[in-house]
Amino acid sequence: MGGEQSPLFADPDLDVIEAFLESGDAPEDAASLSELDGILTAVAIGPELIPPSEWLEVVWGEGSPSFDSAAQAERVLTAIMARYNEIIRTLESEPELFVPILYEDENGCLDATGWACGFMAGVGLRADAWDPFLRSRRHGEFLAPILALLPEAPDLFGDMPVADLAELQSDAIEFLPACVVYAHAHWRRKRRGQAGVVQNVELPLRVKVGRNEVCPCGSGKKFKKCCGAAA
């Protein structure tokens, strides 16, 4: 069958996301693409459903994005939501295929520090709910590779011999997919009955949109009668 692919099953346009996050239209301290992927992963697999309006604040940092038009806002946010939905679909149907988005350093080696920082920022949105998992000897070890990739790892693993920490850090990237799959399975029972994939995004943003254009929040109303009404 032909026709446009449903946004719930569309492949994410990572180039669109990365170009915007690296542009002057994104806040100066906005997440990188890899950090964003870590945030999205933690939100997607966590104990509670978190609305996009909340986790987007972590993505943007201290500022707000400035979109040139409703079309640009829709393009960027649709791409972000497509990656979020792709993570959920993959972990639900083919978890063995989950791969985090990582950068390569100047030597061609994968760098997962940004992804790990993003993941823990996502965990921080529901820190109290995650706390029993983190403190559990049985479950907590499955986040150890992620924690080992953080800049503050030496402090977090202060009781671990330096050589052992170095070994954990050297193997951490290889273990990331397994850590995510395990945490997803752990929280899956609690998440049952909660909506997973998301189509529309509530926009707590600054968007340069014509008042007669369709509002980028997905309501279908003109901007002046929707999010622009209070402007």
Short mmCIF file of C-alpha atoms in Angstrom, two decimals:
data_model
loop_
_atom_site.label_atom_id
_atom_site.label_comp_id
_atom_site.label_asym_id
_atom_site.label_seq_id
_atom_site.Cartn_x
_atom_site.Cartn_y
_atom_site.Cartn_z
CA MET A 1 0.00 0.00 0.00
CA GLY A 2 1.20 3.50 -0.78
CA GLY A 3 0.75 6.76 1.10
CA GLU A 4 2.69 8.61 3.75
CA GLN A 5 4.14 6.59 6.62
CA SER A 6 2.48 7.03 10.01
CA PRO A 7 4.52 9.27 12.37
CA LEU A 8 4.39 6.43 14.89
CA PHE A 9 6.41 4.22 12.56
CA ALA A 10 8.46 6.75 10.60
CA ASP A 11 12.24 6.47 10.61
CA PRO A 12 13.80 9.40 12.50
CA ASP A 13 15.67 11.98 10.44
CA LEU A 14 18.75 12.26 12.62
CA ASP A 15 20.35 14.81 10.30
CA VAL A 16 17.44 17.20 10.89
CA ILE A 17 17.79 16.80 14.66
CA GLU A 18 21.56 17.21 14.72
CA ALA A 19 21.54 20.21 12.39
CA PHE A 20 19.06 22.05 14.60
CA LEU A 21 20.78 21.16 17.89
CA GLU A 22 24.06 22.50 16.49
CA SER A 23 22.50 25.64 15.03
CA GLY A 24 22.15 29.05 16.59
CA ASP A 25 18.40 28.49 16.87
CA ALA A 26 18.88 25.91 19.63
CA PRO A 27 19.79 27.08 23.15
CA GLU A 28 23.51 27.30 23.78
CA ASP A 29 23.41 24.46 26.32
CA ALA A 30 20.98 22.24 24.41
CA ALA A 31 21.76 18.53 24.34
CA SER A 32 23.85 17.05 21.57
CA LEU A 33 22.33 14.33 19.39
CA SER A 34 24.01 11.63 21.51
CA GLU A 35 22.89 13.27 24.78
CA LEU A 36 19.37 13.54 23.39
CA ASP A 37 19.40 9.85 22.57
CA GLY A 38 20.40 9.05 26.14
CA ILE A 39 17.58 11.22 27.49
CA LEU A 40 15.04 9.62 25.17
CA THR A 41 16.21 6.12 26.10
CA ALA A 42 15.89 6.70 29.85
CA VAL A 43 12.45 8.27 29.41
CA ALA A 44 11.27 5.48 27.10
CA ILE A 45 12.28 2.62 29.40
CA GLY A 46 11.67 4.20 32.80
CA PRO A 47 9.13 3.41 35.51
CA GLU A 48 6.68 6.18 34.61
CA LEU A 49 5.42 7.79 31.43
CA ILE A 50 6.87 11.31 31.18
CA PRO A 51 5.16 13.83 28.89
CA PRO A 52 7.30 15.38 26.13
CA SER A 53 6.60 18.84 27.51
CA GLU A 54 8.62 17.84 30.59
CA TRP A 55 11.58 16.02 29.07
CA LEU A 56 11.98 18.56 26.28
CA GLU A 57 13.00 21.05 28.96
CA VAL A 58 15.99 18.79 29.70
CA VAL A 59 16.80 18.61 25.98
CA TRP A 60 16.79 22.40 25.59
CA GLY A 61 18.66 23.16 28.82
CA GLU A 62 18.32 26.61 30.35
CA GLY A 63 17.00 28.33 27.22
CA SER A 64 14.24 27.84 24.67
CA PRO A 65 14.59 27.01 20.98
CA SER A 66 13.72 29.67 18.43
CA PHE A 67 12.13 28.12 15.36
CA ASP A 68 11.86 30.12 12.15
CA SER A 69 8.42 28.76 11.33
CA ALA A 70 5.78 26.27 12.33
CA ALA A 71 7.05 24.03 9.56
CA GLN A 72 10.56 23.97 11.06
CA ALA A 73 9.20 23.30 14.54
CA GLU A 74 7.09 20.43 13.24
CA ARG A 75 10.02 18.99 11.27
CA VAL A 76 12.42 19.00 14.23
CA LEU A 77 9.94 17.82 16.85
CA THR A 78 8.55 15.13 14.57
CA ALA A 79 12.09 13.81 14.05
CA ILE A 80 12.74 13.78 17.81
CA MET A 81 9.48 11.96 18.50
CA ALA A 82 10.26 9.50 15.71
CA ARG A 83 13.50 8.53 17.47
CA TYR A 84 11.66 8.23 20.79
CA ASN A 85 9.06 5.94 19.21
CA GLU A 86 11.76 3.97 17.39
CA ILE A 87 13.47 3.21 20.72
CA ILE A 88 10.20 1.93 22.16
CA ARG A 89 9.35 -0.16 19.09
CA THR A 90 12.80 -1.70 18.98
CA LEU A 91 12.86 -2.63 22.67
CA GLU A 92 9.34 -4.05 22.50
CA SER A 93 9.77 -6.13 19.35
CA GLU A 94 13.49 -6.61 18.61
CA PRO A 95 15.50 -5.61 21.69
CA GLU A 96 18.61 -7.29 20.34
CA LEU A 97 18.71 -4.60 17.63
CA PHE A 98 18.83 -1.63 20.00
CA VAL A 99 21.88 0.55 19.36
CA PRO A 100 22.56 3.87 21.16
CA ILE A 101 23.63 6.87 19.12
CA LEU A 102 27.27 7.55 19.97
CA TYR A 103 29.93 9.86 18.58
CA GLU A 104 33.42 8.95 17.40
CA ASP A 105 36.40 10.84 18.75
CA GLU A 106 39.30 12.08 16.64
CA ASN A 107 40.89 8.62 16.81
CA GLY A 108 37.80 6.85 15.52
CA CYS A 109 36.90 5.45 18.95
CA LEU A 110 33.31 5.57 20.16
CA ASP A 111 32.62 8.14 22.88
CA ALA A 112 29.58 7.38 25.05
CA THR A 113 30.09 10.03 27.73
CA GLY A 114 27.44 12.34 26.26
CA TRP A 115 24.95 9.50 25.89
CA ALA A 116 25.51 8.38 29.49
CA CYS A 117 25.08 11.94 30.78
CA GLY A 118 21.86 12.25 28.81
CA PHE A 119 20.59 8.92 30.12
CA MET A 120 21.19 9.89 33.72
CA ALA A 121 19.54 13.28 33.12
CA GLY A 122 16.50 11.32 31.95
CA VAL A 123 16.69 9.12 35.03
CA GLY A 124 16.82 12.29 37.13
CA LEU A 125 13.35 13.27 35.93
CA ARG A 126 11.99 10.41 38.03
CA ALA A 127 14.86 9.97 40.49
CA ASP A 128 12.66 8.74 43.34
CA ALA A 129 11.09 6.05 41.17
CA TRP A 130 14.49 4.91 39.87
CA ASP A 131 16.12 4.95 43.32
CA PRO A 132 15.20 1.37 44.37
CA PHE A 133 16.64 0.08 41.09
CA LEU A 134 19.87 2.02 41.55
CA ARG A 135 20.29 0.90 45.15
CA SER A 136 19.50 -2.75 44.47
CA ARG A 137 22.56 -5.01 44.43
CA ARG A 138 20.79 -7.25 41.94
CA HIS A 139 19.56 -4.57 39.54
CA GLY A 140 21.93 -1.69 40.18
CA GLU A 141 24.88 -3.45 38.63
CA PHE A 142 23.14 -3.20 35.28
CA LEU A 143 23.55 0.58 35.39
CA ALA A 144 27.19 0.36 36.47
CA PRO A 145 28.53 0.52 32.88
CA ILE A 146 26.49 3.66 32.27
CA LEU A 147 27.65 5.27 35.53
CA ALA A 148 31.25 4.34 34.69
CA LEU A 149 31.05 6.50 31.57
CA LEU A 150 30.15 9.66 33.51
CA PRO A 151 32.84 12.30 34.14
CA GLU A 152 32.28 11.86 37.90
CA ALA A 153 32.83 8.07 37.71
CA PRO A 154 35.97 8.10 39.92
CA ASP A 155 33.90 9.62 42.73
CA LEU A 156 30.94 7.30 42.18
CA PHE A 157 33.21 4.24 42.28
CA GLY A 158 35.54 5.52 44.97
CA ASP A 159 35.80 2.13 46.68
CA MET A 160 36.64 0.28 43.46
CA PRO A 161 40.32 -0.30 42.65
CA VAL A 162 41.51 1.98 39.85
CA ALA A 163 42.40 -0.99 37.63
CA ASP A 164 38.92 -2.49 38.03
CA LEU A 165 37.24 0.81 37.20
CA ALA A 166 39.43 1.19 34.13
CA GLU A 167 38.40 -2.29 32.98
CA LEU A 168 34.72 -1.49 33.54
CA GLN A 169 35.07 1.72 31.57
CA SER A 170 36.84 -0.03 28.70
CA ASP A 171 34.01 -2.55 28.39
CA ALA A 172 31.14 -0.18 29.20
CA ILE A 173 30.14 0.74 25.64
CA GLU A 174 29.83 -2.91 24.69
CA PHE A 175 27.45 -3.44 27.62
CA LEU A 176 25.20 -0.43 27.01
CA PRO A 177 22.56 -2.21 24.88
CA ALA A 178 22.27 -5.04 27.42
CA CYS A 179 21.90 -2.54 30.26
CA VAL A 180 19.08 -0.76 28.45
CA VAL A 181 17.31 -4.02 27.55
CA TYR A 182 17.51 -5.23 31.16
CA ALA A 183 16.17 -1.96 32.63
CA HIS A 184 13.39 -1.90 30.04
CA ALA A 185 12.34 -5.45 30.97
CA HIS A 186 12.48 -4.57 34.67
CA TRP A 187 10.07 -1.64 34.33
CA ARG A 188 7.90 -3.12 31.61
CA ARG A 189 5.32 -4.66 33.93
CA LYS A 190 4.78 -1.36 35.72
CA ARG A 191 4.53 0.48 32.41
CA ARG A 192 1.79 -1.79 31.05
CA GLY A 193 -1.38 0.12 30.41
CA GLN A 194 0.47 3.40 29.90
CA ALA A 195 0.54 4.90 26.43
CA GLY A 196 3.92 4.36 24.84
CA VAL A 197 4.40 6.04 21.47
CA VAL A 198 3.47 9.69 21.23
CA GLN A 199 2.33 11.66 18.21
CA ASN A 200 1.92 15.25 19.36
CA VAL A 201 4.10 17.41 21.57
CA GLU A 202 2.97 20.10 23.99
CA LEU A 203 5.27 23.01 23.22
CA PRO A 204 6.63 25.08 26.11
CA LEU A 205 8.83 26.86 23.54
CA ARG A 206 9.42 30.18 21.82
CA VAL A 207 8.41 29.68 18.20
CA LYS A 208 8.41 32.36 15.53
CA VAL A 209 5.17 31.41 13.81
CA GLY A 210 2.80 33.46 11.66
CA ARG A 211 -0.44 34.05 13.54
CA ASN A 212 -2.47 32.56 10.70
CA GLU A 213 -0.26 29.47 10.34
CA VAL A 214 -1.25 26.10 11.77
CA CYS A 215 -0.01 25.80 15.36
CA PRO A 216 3.02 23.48 15.66
CA CYS A 217 1.59 21.81 18.78
CA GLY A 218 -0.46 19.52 16.57
CA SER A 219 -3.90 20.83 17.58
CA GLY A 220 -4.85 21.68 14.00
CA LYS A 221 -5.93 25.20 15.04
CA LYS A 222 -4.42 28.43 13.77
CA PHE A 223 -1.54 29.66 15.94
CA LYS A 224 -3.42 32.84 16.95
CA LYS A 225 -6.29 30.75 18.36
CA CYS A 226 -4.08 28.20 20.08
CA CYS A 227 -0.60 28.60 21.63
CA GLY A 228 -0.41 32.16 20.28
CA ALA A 229 -3.57 33.28 22.03
CA ALA A 230 -1.65 34.23 25.18
CA ALA A 231 1.21 35.85 23.27
#
